[in-house]
Each structure stands twice: as C-alpha cells, then as structure tokens.
C-alpha cells in the first residue's frame, strides 16, 4: 500500500484572505523600507538600477522595493495593492512565481535600455507588469470571469498605463514601465493554465 498527502482545497474566502494579507504586507514593507531610507540619509538608494553598470545588477531585484521618497511610495501603493490582490486570488504560489519573473525581467530590461548614468527605483515596473499580466490572462486562459476582469482593468487603468510607457515626463522611467508591461504580458502567456485533457477516445466534431 502507498499513501500520499492531499493538499487542502482553499475556499474563495481563504484565497481572498491570503491575497489581502500578502499584499498588505508587501505594501507595508515598501513603506518601512522608505522610512529606513529616510532615516539613514537615503542610504538604501544605492541599491537601485544604474543602466549597464555591472556593479548594480543586484538592484535588478532590490530596486523594485525602494523608492525616491514617500510621495513615490504613495503613488505606487494603491495600484500595487489592488492589482496584486486580484492577481493573487488565483493562488499565492502562482502569484509569487509571476511576480518573481516580472521583477527580474523588468529589472534587466531597465538595466539594458535606460539612459547611461541614470538610477531607477520603484515598484511601478511591477505595477505595469501586473497590469499586463491581468490584461491578457483572461483571454489566454479563455475564461469569462478573467476576460471581464481584463476589460475592467483596461477601462480603469488603460489610459494611465498607456501614457506611462511613453517618454512624456522627465524623471519618470518609461523604460521600466514598458519593460514591466512586456514582462507581465509574456508571463501571462507562459503561465497560462493548460486546458483540461479530453477523455480517452473523445473526438472533435464539426
């Protein structure tokens, strides 16, 4: 005889609670880090991304958790909280994997294409990544609810995201926004759930 461990099935309420706790903790971490940065005379800013500087490659990851002041954190907190919560409802493990890919891909892209001698910090690349991920996830997975979420997100944030990837404002990394958006879209395609297998002997008609 053999036995296996059966993983518990989470209810929608369990998933929502876990997603809320995760995102509230994430946003709280950003504020704590900025408070530490402020208290230490902005000592943490050195851990951002400086374009094509090999010494700042670790900033590909750390830069997404650091900001240039409290106003900068505040501008990213609400969209990160909302989009992250929606994305995490499909499962915390999947969400963390998605975010990991977005953070690394967006950071590397920013490191490669940003102007030389520029420092990039902030969670906005992750925000744009989650937007891109949610924008097409419903379509690639062919789920009615997912498509409805995609359309709602596009209607509410679409204009803001479109202007964010254009070089319209000095001092704002449109490169990071663009790389985040592309990374999110690519991640949605890569992480799409496979269609359930058809029963043996089943045939398509028509």
PDB file of C-alpha atoms in Angstrom:
ATOM      1  CA  UNK A   1       0.000   0.000   0.000  1.00  0.00           C
ATOM      2  CA  UNK A   2       1.086   3.556  -0.572  1.00  0.00           C
ATOM      3  CA  UNK A   3      -0.176   6.869   0.663  1.00  0.00           C
ATOM      4  CA  UNK A   4       0.080  10.480  -0.427  1.00  0.00           C
ATOM      5  CA  UNK A   5      -0.630  13.788   1.192  1.00  0.00           C
ATOM      6  CA  UNK A   6      -3.713  15.514  -0.136  1.00  0.00           C
ATOM      7  CA  UNK A   7      -3.352  19.291  -0.192  1.00  0.00           C
ATOM      8  CA  UNK A   8      -6.341  21.101   1.317  1.00  0.00           C
ATOM      9  CA  UNK A   9      -8.629  22.897  -1.070  1.00  0.00           C
ATOM     10  CA  UNK A  10      -8.895  26.588  -0.317  1.00  0.00           C
ATOM     11  CA  UNK A  11     -12.249  28.299  -0.500  1.00  0.00           C
ATOM     12  CA  UNK A  12     -12.668  31.648  -2.238  1.00  0.00           C
ATOM     13  CA  UNK A  13     -12.715  33.309   1.167  1.00  0.00           C
ATOM     14  CA  UNK A  14      -9.430  31.635   2.106  1.00  0.00           C
ATOM     15  CA  UNK A  15      -7.834  32.783  -1.137  1.00  0.00           C
ATOM     16  CA  UNK A  16      -9.093  36.332  -0.702  1.00  0.00           C
ATOM     17  CA  UNK A  17      -7.820  36.457   2.875  1.00  0.00           C
ATOM     18  CA  UNK A  18      -4.397  35.136   1.880  1.00  0.00           C
ATOM     19  CA  UNK A  19      -4.177  37.560  -1.050  1.00  0.00           C
ATOM     20  CA  UNK A  20      -5.146  40.504   1.152  1.00  0.00           C
ATOM     21  CA  UNK A  21      -2.600  39.620   3.834  1.00  0.00           C
ATOM     22  CA  UNK A  22       0.141  39.168   1.260  1.00  0.00           C
ATOM     23  CA  UNK A  23      -0.450  42.493  -0.473  1.00  0.00           C
ATOM     24  CA  UNK A  24      -0.946  44.475   2.724  1.00  0.00           C
ATOM     25  CA  UNK A  25       2.341  43.028   3.959  1.00  0.00           C
ATOM     26  CA  UNK A  26       4.078  43.849   0.674  1.00  0.00           C
ATOM     27  CA  UNK A  27       2.905  47.467   0.666  1.00  0.00           C
ATOM     28  CA  UNK A  28       3.754  47.835   4.365  1.00  0.00           C
ATOM     29  CA  UNK A  29       7.271  46.579   3.596  1.00  0.00           C
ATOM     30  CA  UNK A  30       7.709  49.294   0.956  1.00  0.00           C
ATOM     31  CA  UNK A  31       6.769  51.980   3.492  1.00  0.00           C
ATOM     32  CA  UNK A  32       9.081  50.525   6.143  1.00  0.00           C
ATOM     33  CA  UNK A  33      11.985  50.431   3.697  1.00  0.00           C
ATOM     34  CA  UNK A  34      11.371  54.039   2.690  1.00  0.00           C
ATOM     35  CA  UNK A  35      11.234  55.048   6.345  1.00  0.00           C
ATOM     36  CA  UNK A  36      14.602  53.345   6.904  1.00  0.00           C
ATOM     37  CA  UNK A  37      15.965  55.007   3.779  1.00  0.00           C
ATOM     38  CA  UNK A  38      14.800  58.412   5.003  1.00  0.00           C
ATOM     39  CA  UNK A  39      16.217  57.860   8.490  1.00  0.00           C
ATOM     40  CA  UNK A  40      19.632  56.840   7.112  1.00  0.00           C
ATOM     41  CA  UNK A  41      20.012  59.771   4.745  1.00  0.00           C
ATOM     42  CA  UNK A  42      18.839  57.769   1.710  1.00  0.00           C
ATOM     43  CA  UNK A  43      21.470  55.089   2.192  1.00  0.00           C
ATOM     44  CA  UNK A  44      19.268  52.481   0.501  1.00  0.00           C
ATOM     45  CA  UNK A  45      19.038  54.361  -2.792  1.00  0.00           C
ATOM     46  CA  UNK A  46      22.384  52.905  -3.819  1.00  0.00           C
ATOM     47  CA  UNK A  47      20.673  49.532  -4.267  1.00  0.00           C
ATOM     48  CA  UNK A  48      18.766  50.659  -7.341  1.00  0.00           C
ATOM     49  CA  UNK A  49      19.479  50.007 -11.018  1.00  0.00           C
ATOM     50  CA  UNK A  50      22.145  52.060 -12.796  1.00  0.00           C
ATOM     51  CA  UNK A  51      21.964  51.383 -16.519  1.00  0.00           C
ATOM     52  CA  UNK A  52      24.560  48.915 -17.772  1.00  0.00           C
ATOM     53  CA  UNK A  53      26.648  49.151 -14.604  1.00  0.00           C
ATOM     54  CA  UNK A  54      27.597  45.559 -13.680  1.00  0.00           C
ATOM     55  CA  UNK A  55      28.028  46.528 -10.034  1.00  0.00           C
ATOM     56  CA  UNK A  56      24.327  47.379  -9.771  1.00  0.00           C
ATOM     57  CA  UNK A  57      22.967  44.116 -11.181  1.00  0.00           C
ATOM     58  CA  UNK A  58      21.642  43.089  -7.728  1.00  0.00           C
ATOM     59  CA  UNK A  59      19.482  46.208  -7.975  1.00  0.00           C
ATOM     60  CA  UNK A  60      17.508  44.393 -10.678  1.00  0.00           C
ATOM     61  CA  UNK A  61      15.668  42.805  -7.740  1.00  0.00           C
ATOM     62  CA  UNK A  62      16.104  45.249  -4.866  1.00  0.00           C
ATOM     63  CA  UNK A  63      15.212  48.313  -6.929  1.00  0.00           C
ATOM     64  CA  UNK A  64      11.565  47.234  -7.118  1.00  0.00           C
ATOM     65  CA  UNK A  65      11.255  47.576  -3.339  1.00  0.00           C
ATOM     66  CA  UNK A  66      12.885  51.006  -2.957  1.00  0.00           C
ATOM     67  CA  UNK A  67      11.625  54.500  -3.760  1.00  0.00           C
ATOM     68  CA  UNK A  68      12.653  58.141  -4.056  1.00  0.00           C
ATOM     69  CA  UNK A  69      10.635  59.471  -1.133  1.00  0.00           C
ATOM     70  CA  UNK A  70       7.247  58.878   0.472  1.00  0.00           C
ATOM     71  CA  UNK A  71       5.303  60.511  -2.373  1.00  0.00           C
ATOM     72  CA  UNK A  72       6.843  57.970  -4.716  1.00  0.00           C
ATOM     73  CA  UNK A  73       5.786  55.090  -2.453  1.00  0.00           C
ATOM     74  CA  UNK A  74       2.282  56.517  -2.134  1.00  0.00           C
ATOM     75  CA  UNK A  75       1.828  56.740  -5.914  1.00  0.00           C
ATOM     76  CA  UNK A  76       2.605  53.022  -6.275  1.00  0.00           C
ATOM     77  CA  UNK A  77       0.854  51.679  -3.177  1.00  0.00           C
ATOM     78  CA  UNK A  78      -2.794  51.670  -4.306  1.00  0.00           C
ATOM     79  CA  UNK A  79      -2.315  50.178  -7.802  1.00  0.00           C
ATOM     80  CA  UNK A  80       0.107  47.589  -6.431  1.00  0.00           C
ATOM     81  CA  UNK A  81      -2.313  46.664  -3.666  1.00  0.00           C
ATOM     82  CA  UNK A  82      -5.325  46.359  -5.981  1.00  0.00           C
ATOM     83  CA  UNK A  83      -3.684  44.666  -8.962  1.00  0.00           C
ATOM     84  CA  UNK A  84      -1.644  42.392  -6.715  1.00  0.00           C
ATOM     85  CA  UNK A  85      -4.710  41.355  -4.763  1.00  0.00           C
ATOM     86  CA  UNK A  86      -6.609  40.479  -7.946  1.00  0.00           C
ATOM     87  CA  UNK A  87      -3.669  38.524  -9.358  1.00  0.00           C
ATOM     88  CA  UNK A  88      -3.069  36.674  -6.079  1.00  0.00           C
ATOM     89  CA  UNK A  89      -6.664  35.414  -5.956  1.00  0.00           C
ATOM     90  CA  UNK A  90      -5.666  32.673  -8.397  1.00  0.00           C
ATOM     91  CA  UNK A  91      -3.193  31.292  -5.859  1.00  0.00           C
ATOM     92  CA  UNK A  92      -0.351  32.694  -3.783  1.00  0.00           C
ATOM     93  CA  UNK A  93       2.299  30.323  -5.146  1.00  0.00           C
ATOM     94  CA  UNK A  94       1.445  31.126  -8.721  1.00  0.00           C
ATOM     95  CA  UNK A  95       1.335  34.830  -7.905  1.00  0.00           C
ATOM     96  CA  UNK A  96       4.791  34.774  -6.306  1.00  0.00           C
ATOM     97  CA  UNK A  97       6.205  32.957  -9.332  1.00  0.00           C
ATOM     98  CA  UNK A  98       4.624  35.521 -11.656  1.00  0.00           C
ATOM     99  CA  UNK A  99       5.967  38.440  -9.626  1.00  0.00           C
ATOM    100  CA  UNK A 100       9.420  36.901  -9.484  1.00  0.00           C
ATOM    101  CA  UNK A 101       9.578  36.683 -13.273  1.00  0.00           C
ATOM    102  CA  UNK A 102       8.213  40.212 -13.700  1.00  0.00           C
ATOM    103  CA  UNK A 103      10.674  41.728 -11.223  1.00  0.00           C
ATOM    104  CA  UNK A 104      13.730  40.083 -12.783  1.00  0.00           C
ATOM    105  CA  UNK A 105      12.674  40.644 -16.407  1.00  0.00           C
ATOM    106  CA  UNK A 106      11.627  44.260 -15.814  1.00  0.00           C
ATOM    107  CA  UNK A 107      14.808  44.977 -13.872  1.00  0.00           C
ATOM    108  CA  UNK A 108      17.082  43.504 -16.520  1.00  0.00           C
ATOM    109  CA  UNK A 109      15.229  45.318 -19.297  1.00  0.00           C
ATOM    110  CA  UNK A 110      15.517  48.613 -17.440  1.00  0.00           C
ATOM    111  CA  UNK A 111      19.208  47.974 -16.800  1.00  0.00           C
ATOM    112  CA  UNK A 112      19.758  47.394 -20.522  1.00  0.00           C
ATOM    113  CA  UNK A 113      17.786  50.212 -22.181  1.00  0.00           C
ATOM    114  CA  UNK A 114      17.763  53.099 -19.695  1.00  0.00           C
ATOM    115  CA  UNK A 115      19.999  56.108 -20.430  1.00  0.00           C
ATOM    116  CA  UNK A 116      23.547  55.806 -19.041  1.00  0.00           C
ATOM    117  CA  UNK A 117      24.255  57.031 -15.513  1.00  0.00           C
ATOM    118  CA  UNK A 118      20.589  57.008 -14.526  1.00  0.00           C
ATOM    119  CA  UNK A 119      19.318  55.434 -11.306  1.00  0.00           C
ATOM    120  CA  UNK A 120      15.965  53.636 -11.391  1.00  0.00           C
ATOM    121  CA  UNK A 121      13.951  52.743  -8.303  1.00  0.00           C
ATOM    122  CA  UNK A 122      10.342  51.932  -7.569  1.00  0.00           C
ATOM    123  CA  UNK A 123       7.574  49.349  -7.723  1.00  0.00           C
ATOM    124  CA  UNK A 124       5.921  50.906 -10.760  1.00  0.00           C
ATOM    125  CA  UNK A 125       7.578  48.363 -13.047  1.00  0.00           C
ATOM    126  CA  UNK A 126       5.862  45.621 -11.049  1.00  0.00           C
ATOM    127  CA  UNK A 127       2.583  47.554 -11.229  1.00  0.00           C
ATOM    128  CA  UNK A 128       2.825  47.747 -15.014  1.00  0.00           C
ATOM    129  CA  UNK A 129       3.792  44.077 -15.086  1.00  0.00           C
ATOM    130  CA  UNK A 130       0.731  43.043 -13.081  1.00  0.00           C
ATOM    131  CA  UNK A 131      -1.431  45.230 -15.299  1.00  0.00           C
ATOM    132  CA  UNK A 132      -0.097  43.495 -18.413  1.00  0.00           C
ATOM    133  CA  UNK A 133      -0.476  40.096 -16.771  1.00  0.00           C
ATOM    134  CA  UNK A 134      -4.095  40.664 -15.781  1.00  0.00           C
ATOM    135  CA  UNK A 135      -4.885  42.436 -19.046  1.00  0.00           C
ATOM    136  CA  UNK A 136      -4.474  39.317 -21.156  1.00  0.00           C
ATOM    137  CA  UNK A 137      -4.638  36.453 -18.660  1.00  0.00           C
ATOM    138  CA  UNK A 138      -8.377  36.041 -19.117  1.00  0.00           C
ATOM    139  CA  UNK A 139      -8.020  35.926 -22.872  1.00  0.00           C
ATOM    140  CA  UNK A 140      -5.172  33.402 -22.993  1.00  0.00           C
ATOM    141  CA  UNK A 141      -6.963  31.178 -20.475  1.00  0.00           C
ATOM    142  CA  UNK A 142     -10.345  31.698 -22.218  1.00  0.00           C
ATOM    143  CA  UNK A 143     -12.255  32.300 -19.001  1.00  0.00           C
ATOM    144  CA  UNK A 144     -15.296  34.562 -18.960  1.00  0.00           C
ATOM    145  CA  UNK A 145     -14.562  35.976 -15.500  1.00  0.00           C
ATOM    146  CA  UNK A 146     -10.934  36.559 -16.393  1.00  0.00           C
ATOM    147  CA  UNK A 147     -11.919  38.370 -19.586  1.00  0.00           C
ATOM    148  CA  UNK A 148     -14.335  40.544 -17.617  1.00  0.00           C
ATOM    149  CA  UNK A 149     -11.532  41.422 -15.180  1.00  0.00           C
ATOM    150  CA  UNK A 150      -9.223  42.202 -18.103  1.00  0.00           C
ATOM    151  CA  UNK A 151     -11.749  44.574 -19.650  1.00  0.00           C
ATOM    152  CA  UNK A 152     -12.476  46.282 -16.331  1.00  0.00           C
ATOM    153  CA  UNK A 153      -8.782  46.831 -15.645  1.00  0.00           C
ATOM    154  CA  UNK A 154      -8.221  48.145 -19.163  1.00  0.00           C
ATOM    155  CA  UNK A 155     -11.136  50.575 -18.806  1.00  0.00           C
ATOM    156  CA  UNK A 156      -9.980  51.914 -15.437  1.00  0.00           C
ATOM    157  CA  UNK A 157      -6.183  51.996 -15.793  1.00  0.00           C
ATOM    158  CA  UNK A 158      -5.635  51.741 -19.550  1.00  0.00           C
ATOM    159  CA  UNK A 159      -5.072  55.446 -20.247  1.00  0.00           C
ATOM    160  CA  UNK A 160      -2.720  55.838 -17.287  1.00  0.00           C
ATOM    161  CA  UNK A 161      -0.704  52.803 -18.349  1.00  0.00           C
ATOM    162  CA  UNK A 162      -0.532  53.953 -21.964  1.00  0.00           C
ATOM    163  CA  UNK A 163       0.865  57.353 -21.040  1.00  0.00           C
ATOM    164  CA  UNK A 164       3.240  55.694 -18.577  1.00  0.00           C
ATOM    165  CA  UNK A 165       5.098  53.806 -21.311  1.00  0.00           C
ATOM    166  CA  UNK A 166       5.634  56.946 -23.384  1.00  0.00           C
ATOM    167  CA  UNK A 167       8.589  59.335 -22.881  1.00  0.00           C
ATOM    168  CA  UNK A 168       6.374  62.233 -21.819  1.00  0.00           C
ATOM    169  CA  UNK A 169       7.653  63.130 -18.351  1.00  0.00           C
ATOM    170  CA  UNK A 170      11.246  63.850 -17.430  1.00  0.00           C
ATOM    171  CA  UNK A 171      12.455  61.914 -14.422  1.00  0.00           C
ATOM    172  CA  UNK A 172       9.996  59.037 -14.883  1.00  0.00           C
ATOM    173  CA  UNK A 173      11.369  55.748 -16.170  1.00  0.00           C
ATOM    174  CA  UNK A 174       9.122  54.920 -19.090  1.00  0.00           C
ATOM    175  CA  UNK A 175      11.692  52.232 -19.875  1.00  0.00           C
ATOM    176  CA  UNK A 176      10.905  50.484 -16.598  1.00  0.00           C
ATOM    177  CA  UNK A 177       7.182  50.801 -17.220  1.00  0.00           C
ATOM    178  CA  UNK A 178       7.486  49.418 -20.746  1.00  0.00           C
ATOM    179  CA  UNK A 179       9.705  46.516 -19.665  1.00  0.00           C
ATOM    180  CA  UNK A 180       7.307  45.716 -16.834  1.00  0.00           C
ATOM    181  CA  UNK A 181       4.310  45.704 -19.156  1.00  0.00           C
ATOM    182  CA  UNK A 182       6.016  43.430 -21.680  1.00  0.00           C
ATOM    183  CA  UNK A 183       7.207  41.129 -18.898  1.00  0.00           C
ATOM    184  CA  UNK A 184       3.681  40.880 -17.478  1.00  0.00           C
ATOM    185  CA  UNK A 185       2.150  40.019 -20.838  1.00  0.00           C
ATOM    186  CA  UNK A 186       4.834  37.409 -21.550  1.00  0.00           C
ATOM    187  CA  UNK A 187       4.366  35.927 -18.074  1.00  0.00           C
ATOM    188  CA  UNK A 188       0.614  35.597 -18.585  1.00  0.00           C
ATOM    189  CA  UNK A 189       1.216  33.625 -21.768  1.00  0.00           C
ATOM    190  CA  UNK A 190       3.893  31.464 -20.137  1.00  0.00           C
ATOM    191  CA  UNK A 191       1.848  30.756 -17.005  1.00  0.00           C
ATOM    192  CA  UNK A 192      -1.493  30.141 -18.697  1.00  0.00           C
ATOM    193  CA  UNK A 193      -3.260  27.159 -17.223  1.00  0.00           C
ATOM    194  CA  UNK A 194      -3.396  24.196 -19.618  1.00  0.00           C
ATOM    195  CA  UNK A 195      -6.796  23.125 -20.875  1.00  0.00           C
ATOM    196  CA  UNK A 196      -8.154  20.018 -19.112  1.00  0.00           C
ATOM    197  CA  UNK A 197      -7.354  16.807 -21.017  1.00  0.00           C
ATOM    198  CA  UNK A 198     -10.156  15.277 -23.070  1.00  0.00           C
ATOM    199  CA  UNK A 199     -11.343  11.810 -22.102  1.00  0.00           C
ATOM    200  CA  UNK A 200      -9.729   8.939 -23.948  1.00  0.00           C
ATOM    201  CA  UNK A 201     -11.415   8.324 -27.253  1.00  0.00           C
ATOM    202  CA  UNK A 202     -13.044  11.740 -27.392  1.00  0.00           C
ATOM    203  CA  UNK A 203     -13.220  13.308 -30.835  1.00  0.00           C
ATOM    204  CA  UNK A 204     -13.911  16.808 -32.054  1.00  0.00           C
ATOM    205  CA  UNK A 205     -16.957  17.279 -34.258  1.00  0.00           C
ATOM    206  CA  UNK A 206     -17.864  19.959 -36.749  1.00  0.00           C
TER     207      UNK A 206
END
